[in-house]
XYZ file of C-alpha atoms in Angstrom:
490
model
C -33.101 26.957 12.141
C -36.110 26.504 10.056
C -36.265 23.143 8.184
C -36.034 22.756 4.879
C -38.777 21.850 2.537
C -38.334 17.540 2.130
C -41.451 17.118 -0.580
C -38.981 17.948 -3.841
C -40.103 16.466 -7.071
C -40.844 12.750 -6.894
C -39.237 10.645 -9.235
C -39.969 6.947 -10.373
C -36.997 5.911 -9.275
C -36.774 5.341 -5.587
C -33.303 5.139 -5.230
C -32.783 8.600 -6.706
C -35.121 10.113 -4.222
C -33.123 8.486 -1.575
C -30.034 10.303 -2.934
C -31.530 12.887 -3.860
C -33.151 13.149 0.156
C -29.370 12.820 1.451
C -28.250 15.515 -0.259
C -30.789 17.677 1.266
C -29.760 16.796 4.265
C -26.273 17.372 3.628
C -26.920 20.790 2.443
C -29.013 21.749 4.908
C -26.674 21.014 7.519
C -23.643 22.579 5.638
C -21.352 19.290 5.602
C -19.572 18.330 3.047
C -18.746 14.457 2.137
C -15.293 14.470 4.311
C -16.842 16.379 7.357
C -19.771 13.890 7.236
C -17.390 11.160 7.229
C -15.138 12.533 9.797
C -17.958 12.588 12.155
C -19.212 9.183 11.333
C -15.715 7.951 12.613
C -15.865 10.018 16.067
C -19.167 8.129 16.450
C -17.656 4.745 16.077
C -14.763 5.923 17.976
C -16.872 7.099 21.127
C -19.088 3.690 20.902
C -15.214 1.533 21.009
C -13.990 3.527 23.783
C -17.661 3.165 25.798
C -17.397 -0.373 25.434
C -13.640 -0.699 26.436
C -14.092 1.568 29.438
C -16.725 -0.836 30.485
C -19.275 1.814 30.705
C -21.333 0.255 27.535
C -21.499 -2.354 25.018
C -21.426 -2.129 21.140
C -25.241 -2.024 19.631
C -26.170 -4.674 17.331
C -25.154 -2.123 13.888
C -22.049 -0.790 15.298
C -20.938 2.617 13.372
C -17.408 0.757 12.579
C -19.574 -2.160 10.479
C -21.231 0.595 8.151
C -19.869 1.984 5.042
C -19.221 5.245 5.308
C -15.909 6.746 3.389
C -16.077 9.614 1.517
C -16.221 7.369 -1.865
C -19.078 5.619 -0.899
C -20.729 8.867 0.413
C -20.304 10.658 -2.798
C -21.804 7.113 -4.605
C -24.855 7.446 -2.085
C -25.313 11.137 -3.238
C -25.343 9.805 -6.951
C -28.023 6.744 -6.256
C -24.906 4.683 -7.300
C -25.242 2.969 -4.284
C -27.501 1.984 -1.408
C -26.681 2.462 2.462
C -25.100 0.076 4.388
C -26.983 -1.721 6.408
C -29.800 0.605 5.457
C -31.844 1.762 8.109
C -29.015 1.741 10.692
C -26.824 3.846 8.577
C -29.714 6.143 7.457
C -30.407 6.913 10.989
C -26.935 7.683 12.098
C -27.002 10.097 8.976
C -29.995 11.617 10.228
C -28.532 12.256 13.529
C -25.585 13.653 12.664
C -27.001 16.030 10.230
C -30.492 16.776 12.232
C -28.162 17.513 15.134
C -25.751 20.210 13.172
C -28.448 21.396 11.295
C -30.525 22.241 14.435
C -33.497 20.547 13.663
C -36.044 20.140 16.536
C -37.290 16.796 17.780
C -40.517 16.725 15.873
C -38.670 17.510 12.559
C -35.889 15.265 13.029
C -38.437 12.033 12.797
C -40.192 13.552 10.759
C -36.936 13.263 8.160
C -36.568 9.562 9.750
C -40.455 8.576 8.542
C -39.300 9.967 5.161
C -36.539 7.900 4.878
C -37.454 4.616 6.180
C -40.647 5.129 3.563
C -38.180 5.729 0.645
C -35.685 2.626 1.959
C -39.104 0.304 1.916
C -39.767 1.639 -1.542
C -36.287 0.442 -2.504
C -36.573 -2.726 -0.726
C -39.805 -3.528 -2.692
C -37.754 -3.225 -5.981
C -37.103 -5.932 -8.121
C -33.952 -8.026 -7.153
C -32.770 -7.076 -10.520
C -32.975 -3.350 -10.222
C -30.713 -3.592 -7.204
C -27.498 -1.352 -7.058
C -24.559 -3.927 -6.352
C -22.987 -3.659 -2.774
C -19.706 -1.524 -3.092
C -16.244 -2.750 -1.728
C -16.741 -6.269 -3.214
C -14.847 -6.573 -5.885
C -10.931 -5.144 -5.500
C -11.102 -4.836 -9.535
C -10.129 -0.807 -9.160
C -10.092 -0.588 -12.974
C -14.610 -0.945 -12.999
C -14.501 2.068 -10.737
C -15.139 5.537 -12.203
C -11.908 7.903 -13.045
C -12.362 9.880 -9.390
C -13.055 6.486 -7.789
C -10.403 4.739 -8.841
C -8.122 7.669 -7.935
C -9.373 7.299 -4.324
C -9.126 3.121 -4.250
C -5.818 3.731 -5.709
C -4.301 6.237 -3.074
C -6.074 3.888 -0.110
C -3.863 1.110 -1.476
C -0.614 3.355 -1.584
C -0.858 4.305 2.146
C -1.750 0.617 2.827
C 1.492 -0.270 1.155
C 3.534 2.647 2.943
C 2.347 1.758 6.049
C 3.173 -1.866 6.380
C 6.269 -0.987 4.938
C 7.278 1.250 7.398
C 5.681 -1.364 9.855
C 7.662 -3.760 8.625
C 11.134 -1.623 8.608
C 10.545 -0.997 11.980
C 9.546 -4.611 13.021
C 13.123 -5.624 11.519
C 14.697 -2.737 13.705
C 13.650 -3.969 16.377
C 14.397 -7.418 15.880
C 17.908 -6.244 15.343
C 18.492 -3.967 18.484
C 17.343 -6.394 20.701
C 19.140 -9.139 19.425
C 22.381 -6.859 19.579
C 21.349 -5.911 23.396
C 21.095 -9.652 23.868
C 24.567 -10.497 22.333
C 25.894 -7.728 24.352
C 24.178 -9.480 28.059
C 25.870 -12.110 26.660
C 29.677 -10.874 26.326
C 29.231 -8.779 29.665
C 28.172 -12.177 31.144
C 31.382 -13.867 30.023
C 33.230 -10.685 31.157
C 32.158 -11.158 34.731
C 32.896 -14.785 34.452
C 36.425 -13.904 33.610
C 36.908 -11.116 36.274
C 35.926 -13.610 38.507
C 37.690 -16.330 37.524
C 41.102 -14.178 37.568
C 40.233 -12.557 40.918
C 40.749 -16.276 42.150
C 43.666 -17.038 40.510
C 45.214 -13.847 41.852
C 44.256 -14.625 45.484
C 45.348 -18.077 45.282
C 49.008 -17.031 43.673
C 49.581 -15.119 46.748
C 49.618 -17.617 48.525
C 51.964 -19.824 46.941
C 54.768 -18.939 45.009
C 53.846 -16.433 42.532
C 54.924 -16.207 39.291
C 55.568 -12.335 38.600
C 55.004 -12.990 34.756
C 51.886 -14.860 35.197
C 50.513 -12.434 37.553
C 51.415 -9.532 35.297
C 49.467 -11.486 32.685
C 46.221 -12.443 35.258
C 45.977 -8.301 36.165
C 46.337 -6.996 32.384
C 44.050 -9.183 31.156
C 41.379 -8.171 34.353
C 42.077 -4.799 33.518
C 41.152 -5.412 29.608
C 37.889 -7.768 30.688
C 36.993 -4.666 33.023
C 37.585 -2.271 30.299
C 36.035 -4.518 27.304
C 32.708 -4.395 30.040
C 31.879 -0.771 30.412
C 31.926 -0.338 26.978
C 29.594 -3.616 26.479
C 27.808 -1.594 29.562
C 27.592 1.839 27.218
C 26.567 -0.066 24.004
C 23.704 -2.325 25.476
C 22.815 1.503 27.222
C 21.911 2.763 24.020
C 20.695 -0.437 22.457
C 18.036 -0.832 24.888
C 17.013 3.322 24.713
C 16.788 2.818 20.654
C 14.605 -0.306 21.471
C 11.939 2.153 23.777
C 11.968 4.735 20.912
C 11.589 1.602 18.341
C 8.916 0.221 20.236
C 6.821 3.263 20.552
C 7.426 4.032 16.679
C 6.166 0.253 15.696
C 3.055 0.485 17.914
C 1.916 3.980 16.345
C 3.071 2.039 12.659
C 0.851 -0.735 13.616
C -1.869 1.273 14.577
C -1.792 2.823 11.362
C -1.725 -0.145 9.166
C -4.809 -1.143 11.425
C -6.998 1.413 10.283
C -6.254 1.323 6.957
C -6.925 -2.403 7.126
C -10.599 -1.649 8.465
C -11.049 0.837 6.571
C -14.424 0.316 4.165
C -12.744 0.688 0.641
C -9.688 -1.489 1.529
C -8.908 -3.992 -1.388
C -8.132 -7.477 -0.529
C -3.917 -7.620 -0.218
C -2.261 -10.286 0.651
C -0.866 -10.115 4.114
C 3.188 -9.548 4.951
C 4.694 -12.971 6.275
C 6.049 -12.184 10.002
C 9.940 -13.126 8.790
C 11.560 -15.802 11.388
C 15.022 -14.087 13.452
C 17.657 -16.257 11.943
C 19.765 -19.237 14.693
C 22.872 -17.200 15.888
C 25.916 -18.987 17.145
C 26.390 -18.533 20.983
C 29.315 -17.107 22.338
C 32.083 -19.571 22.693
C 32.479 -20.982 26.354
C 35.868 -23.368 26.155
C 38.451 -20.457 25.506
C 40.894 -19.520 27.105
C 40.920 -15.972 28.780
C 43.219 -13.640 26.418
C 41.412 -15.274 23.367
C 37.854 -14.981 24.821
C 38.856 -11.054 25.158
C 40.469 -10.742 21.779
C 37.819 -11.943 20.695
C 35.138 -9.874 23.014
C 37.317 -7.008 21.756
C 37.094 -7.488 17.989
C 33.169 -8.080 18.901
C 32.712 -4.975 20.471
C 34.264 -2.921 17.989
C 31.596 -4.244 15.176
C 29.028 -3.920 18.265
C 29.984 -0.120 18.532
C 29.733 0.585 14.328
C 26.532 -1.320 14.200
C 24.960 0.677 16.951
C 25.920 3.749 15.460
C 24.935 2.821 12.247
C 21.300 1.681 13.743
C 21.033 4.654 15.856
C 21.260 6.331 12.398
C 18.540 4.407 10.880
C 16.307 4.637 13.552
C 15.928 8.269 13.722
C 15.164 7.942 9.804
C 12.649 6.027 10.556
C 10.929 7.731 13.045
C 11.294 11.017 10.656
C 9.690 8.972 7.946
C 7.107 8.282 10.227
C 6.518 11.808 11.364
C 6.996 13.227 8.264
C 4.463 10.733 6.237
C 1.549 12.567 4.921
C -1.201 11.002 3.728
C -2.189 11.329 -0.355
C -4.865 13.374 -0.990
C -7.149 12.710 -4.184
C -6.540 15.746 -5.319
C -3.411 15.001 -6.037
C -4.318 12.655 -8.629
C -0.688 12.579 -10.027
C 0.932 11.841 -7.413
C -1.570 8.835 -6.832
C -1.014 7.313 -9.625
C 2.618 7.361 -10.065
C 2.523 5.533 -6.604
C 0.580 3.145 -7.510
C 2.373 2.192 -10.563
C 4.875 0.743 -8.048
C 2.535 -1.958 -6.403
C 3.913 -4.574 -7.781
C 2.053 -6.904 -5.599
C -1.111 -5.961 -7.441
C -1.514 -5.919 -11.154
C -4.767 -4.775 -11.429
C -3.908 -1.523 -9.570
C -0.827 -1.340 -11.814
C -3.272 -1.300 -14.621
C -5.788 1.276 -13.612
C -3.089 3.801 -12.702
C -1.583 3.020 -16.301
C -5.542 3.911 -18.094
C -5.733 6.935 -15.622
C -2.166 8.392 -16.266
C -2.656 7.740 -20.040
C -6.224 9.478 -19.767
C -5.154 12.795 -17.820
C -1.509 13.009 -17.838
C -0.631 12.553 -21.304
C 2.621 14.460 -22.091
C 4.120 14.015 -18.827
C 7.676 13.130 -18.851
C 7.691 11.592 -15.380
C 3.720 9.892 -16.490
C 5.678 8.212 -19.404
C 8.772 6.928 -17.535
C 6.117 5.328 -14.775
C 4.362 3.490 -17.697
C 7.950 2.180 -19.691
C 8.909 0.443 -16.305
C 5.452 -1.065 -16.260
C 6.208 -2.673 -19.517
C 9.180 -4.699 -17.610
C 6.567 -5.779 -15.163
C 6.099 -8.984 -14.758
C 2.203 -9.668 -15.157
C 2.123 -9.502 -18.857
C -1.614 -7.797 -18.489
C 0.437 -4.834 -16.958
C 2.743 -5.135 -20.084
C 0.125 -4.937 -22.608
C -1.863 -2.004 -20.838
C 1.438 -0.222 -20.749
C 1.723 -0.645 -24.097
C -1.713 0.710 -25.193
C -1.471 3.585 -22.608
C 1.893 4.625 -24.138
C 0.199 4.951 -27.588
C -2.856 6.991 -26.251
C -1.097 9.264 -24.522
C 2.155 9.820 -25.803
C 1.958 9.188 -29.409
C 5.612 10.200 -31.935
C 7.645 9.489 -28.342
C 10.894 8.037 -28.911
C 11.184 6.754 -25.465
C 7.782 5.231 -25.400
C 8.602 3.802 -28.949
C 11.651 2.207 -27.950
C 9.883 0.697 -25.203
C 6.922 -0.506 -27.412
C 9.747 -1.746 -29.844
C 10.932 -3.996 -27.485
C 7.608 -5.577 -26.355
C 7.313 -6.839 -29.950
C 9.791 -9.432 -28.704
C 7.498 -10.436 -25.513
C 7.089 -14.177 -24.706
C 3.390 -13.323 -24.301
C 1.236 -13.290 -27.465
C -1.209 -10.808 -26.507
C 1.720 -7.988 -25.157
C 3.436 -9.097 -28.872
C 0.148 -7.878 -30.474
C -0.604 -5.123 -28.419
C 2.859 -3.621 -28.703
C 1.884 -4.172 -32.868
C -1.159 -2.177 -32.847
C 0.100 0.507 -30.358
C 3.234 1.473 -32.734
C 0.447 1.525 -35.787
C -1.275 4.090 -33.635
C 1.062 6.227 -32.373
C 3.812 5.779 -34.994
C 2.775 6.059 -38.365
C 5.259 6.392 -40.727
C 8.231 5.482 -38.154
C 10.844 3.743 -39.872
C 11.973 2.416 -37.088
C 8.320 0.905 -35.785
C 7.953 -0.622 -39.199
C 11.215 -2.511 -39.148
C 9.971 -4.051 -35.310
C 5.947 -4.553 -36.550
C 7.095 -6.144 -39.959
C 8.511 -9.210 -38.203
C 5.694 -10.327 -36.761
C 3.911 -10.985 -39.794
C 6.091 -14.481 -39.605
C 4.932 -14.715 -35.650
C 3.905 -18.492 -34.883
C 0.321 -17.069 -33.484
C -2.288 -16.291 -35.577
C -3.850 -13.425 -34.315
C -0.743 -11.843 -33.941
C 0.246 -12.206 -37.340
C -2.938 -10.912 -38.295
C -2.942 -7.625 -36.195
C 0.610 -6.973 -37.941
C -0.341 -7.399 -41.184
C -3.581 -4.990 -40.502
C -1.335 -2.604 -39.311
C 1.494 -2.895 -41.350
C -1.092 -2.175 -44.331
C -3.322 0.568 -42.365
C 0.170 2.709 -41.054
C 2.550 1.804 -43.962
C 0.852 1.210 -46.946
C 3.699 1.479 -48.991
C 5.893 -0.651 -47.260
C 5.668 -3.972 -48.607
C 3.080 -5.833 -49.791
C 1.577 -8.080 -47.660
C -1.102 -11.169 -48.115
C -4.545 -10.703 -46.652
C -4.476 -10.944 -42.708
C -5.969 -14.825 -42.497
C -7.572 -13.495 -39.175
C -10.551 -10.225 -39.402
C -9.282 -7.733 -37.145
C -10.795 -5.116 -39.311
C -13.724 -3.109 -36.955
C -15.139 -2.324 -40.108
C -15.229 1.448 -39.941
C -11.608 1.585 -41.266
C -10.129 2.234 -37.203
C -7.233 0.152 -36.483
C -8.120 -2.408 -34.060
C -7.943 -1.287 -30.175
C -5.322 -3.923 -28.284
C -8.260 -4.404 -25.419
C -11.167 -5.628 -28.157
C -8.786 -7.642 -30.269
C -6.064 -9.091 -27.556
C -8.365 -10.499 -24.726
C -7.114 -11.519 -21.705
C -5.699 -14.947 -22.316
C -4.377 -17.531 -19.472
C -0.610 -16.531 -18.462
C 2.024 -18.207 -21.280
């Protein structure tokens, strides 16, 4: 394949050239983003299983160490980023697109000179002029609309994963401490077969006692009985715990990758839960007590193992049937990630993103009212401003704003103020909840009500001068994110 001309118009912005030089290459070869990434991973892939089979060692840049998702591709492609590290992940680049381009030898370095001139020109920038690494800071809400999308959904398998992981970590724990309980009462079974099979031999040669002997063979018969259905139970206990086992070590693997994974966010980690003491089968009964007992046991043994069985093959249908998010599906994204409740500022940038392109949406609107019961009040109070941007004269969202004007937090209290001014003008009702708060013990609160109050309802009442400016001074009503700053947690 002929190569493409490389000498396109020079800009004074070295970085741009760069991107601008990757995107040849791209196009040339016919990849898009996701099939350039894809490949990057088979090359790290092929380097870990070289050095595992022992026939190679990792080179000093491994491909796993470089960042190459799609997201930071596409930032590469828009100079809003540099490569990482640079040469070593310009070269790999270069390979993988010389090679399915066709290029020869002698045109493939010539694309490396061009590049490792253009990464010295950025080098000799100023410090200053540098693009800032991506990946470290986890603040999703800085990224762009499609970025944040993509962070977002990374998060939301991250979070389905080690959930699953963790369901099935439990399940296992369970099943084999029911097999073990199980060893256990077969254990004492045998004991008691035993025991009687003495007992027997011994009245036979005395002077038996018909009664008692009656008694000693029922109750060997029972303890025989009680054991081949302990036998049956631990049986399938110990096949769920195979099919468990296989399910948590493909789980595990999964939550691995997403872990290593370039754009992951820092999460906290899942604390490994501690199996609970159990009380050890009783060893000073007597024999027709023990097997009561055993009996009783193996009854709730036999409904739990059912009921496990049950839950295991939901799990592994879960697990097969778990598809992964796709960006595309922005929606369904963000709705997801309005349910990580263990981070806020995720919580927050699907809020902005569903207020920005779903407004309207019933299902949108009923993610953001349970964000404003969310516990981070800086979830509350960009609930709050998202409902009023996106579904303004909503008497759902109202109600739900209405409510926040009662918040223990300050800056959710003024927030919820200014949203109903926004989105409610003229509501009777979001007049009667605003005009209390014109009497609220903080300042700035009371001044954001009174603004409002007089901006949305002019004819309500008359009110003093707000004794705080909250006036923009182009007649808009203040926005809740210039006028409420983040304050430390109440």
């Amino acid at each position: 394949m002929a190569a493409t001309s490389t000498s396109a118009g020079r800009t004074d912005d070295p970085r741009q050239e760069f991107a601008d030089f990757l995107q040849r290459q791209a196009k040339q070869s016919g990849l898009k983003v996701r099939e350039i990434a894809e490949l990057f991973e088979q090359e790290a892939r092929k380097e870990e299983q070289a050095a595992e089979g022992g026939s190679g060692s990792l080179p000093e840049h491994p491909v796993r160490k470089m960042s190459f998702s799609k997201s930071h591709l596409a930032r590469l492609f828009k100079a809003q980023a540099l490569p990482n590290p640079p040469w070593p992940f310009t070269l790999q680049f270069l390979r993988i697109t010389s090679r399915t381009a066709g290029l020869t030898k002698e045109e493939h370095q010539e694309r490396c000179g061009e590049a490792r001139e253009l990464l010295r020109a950025i080098a000799a920038l100023p410090k200053t002029a540098a693009l800032p690494e991506p990946g470290q800071s986890s603040d999703v809400r800085s990224h762009s609309p499609h970025e944040a999308v993509v962070a977002l959904q990374h998060e939301v398998e991250l979070e389905r994963a080690r959930h699953t992981e963790t369901r099935l970590r439990y399940a296992l724990r369970d099943a084999q401490f029911l097999a073990t309980t199980l060893w256990r009462i077969i254990s004492a079974l045998r004991d008691i077969i035993c025991d009687h099979d003495t007992l027997v031999a011994r009245a036979q040669h005395s002077h038996p006692d018909p009664d008692a002997l009656d008694q000693l063979r029922s109750e060997t018969r029972q303890a025989l009985t009680h054991k081949r259905t302990a036998q049956e139970q631990v049986d399938l206990a110990t096949t769920r715990i195979r099919v468990l086992e296989a399910a948590w070590e493909q789980a595990r693997a999964e939550v691995s990758r997403l872990l290593f994974h370039p754009d992951t966010a820092d999460l906290m980690s899942v604390p490994s839960g501690t199996a609970p003491s159990q009380s050890m089968l009783p060893e000073d009964l007597l024999a027709q007590p023990t097997l009561d007992d055993i009996a009783t046991a193996l009854d709730r043994a036999q409904a739990l193992n059912t009921q496990e069985e049950r839950t295991a093959r939901d799990l592994q249908r879960s697990l097969a049937s778990a598809s992964p998010l796709q960006p595309d599906d922005e929606r369904a994204v963000l709705l997801a990630a309005t349910k990580l409740t263990s981070n806020a500022l995720a919580q927050q940038a699907a809020a902005d993103g569903l207020a920005q392109g779903w407004s309207g949406d019933t299902e949108a609107c009923d993610a953001l009212i349970r964000l404003t019961h969310a516990e981070d009040y800086g979830v509350r109070r960009t609930a709050a401003e998202a409902l009023a941007q996106g579904w303004p004269g909503d008497a759902k969202a109202r109600d739900a704003l209405i409510r926040l004007t009662n918040d223990k937090a300050q800056i959710v209290r003024g927030a919820a103020a200014v949203a109903l001014g926004q989105g409610w003008s003229g509501d009777v009702e979001a007049r009667d909840a605003v005009m209390p708060l014109i009497e609220d013990p903080v300042r700035e609160v009371r001044g954001a009500a009174a603004y409002v109050l007089q901006q949305s309802w002019p004819d309500a009442v008359r009110l003093p001068a707000p004794d705080s400016p909250v006036s923009s001074g182009d007649g808009d009503p203040p926005s809740g994110r210039r006028r409420f700053r983040r304050r430390p947690r109440p």
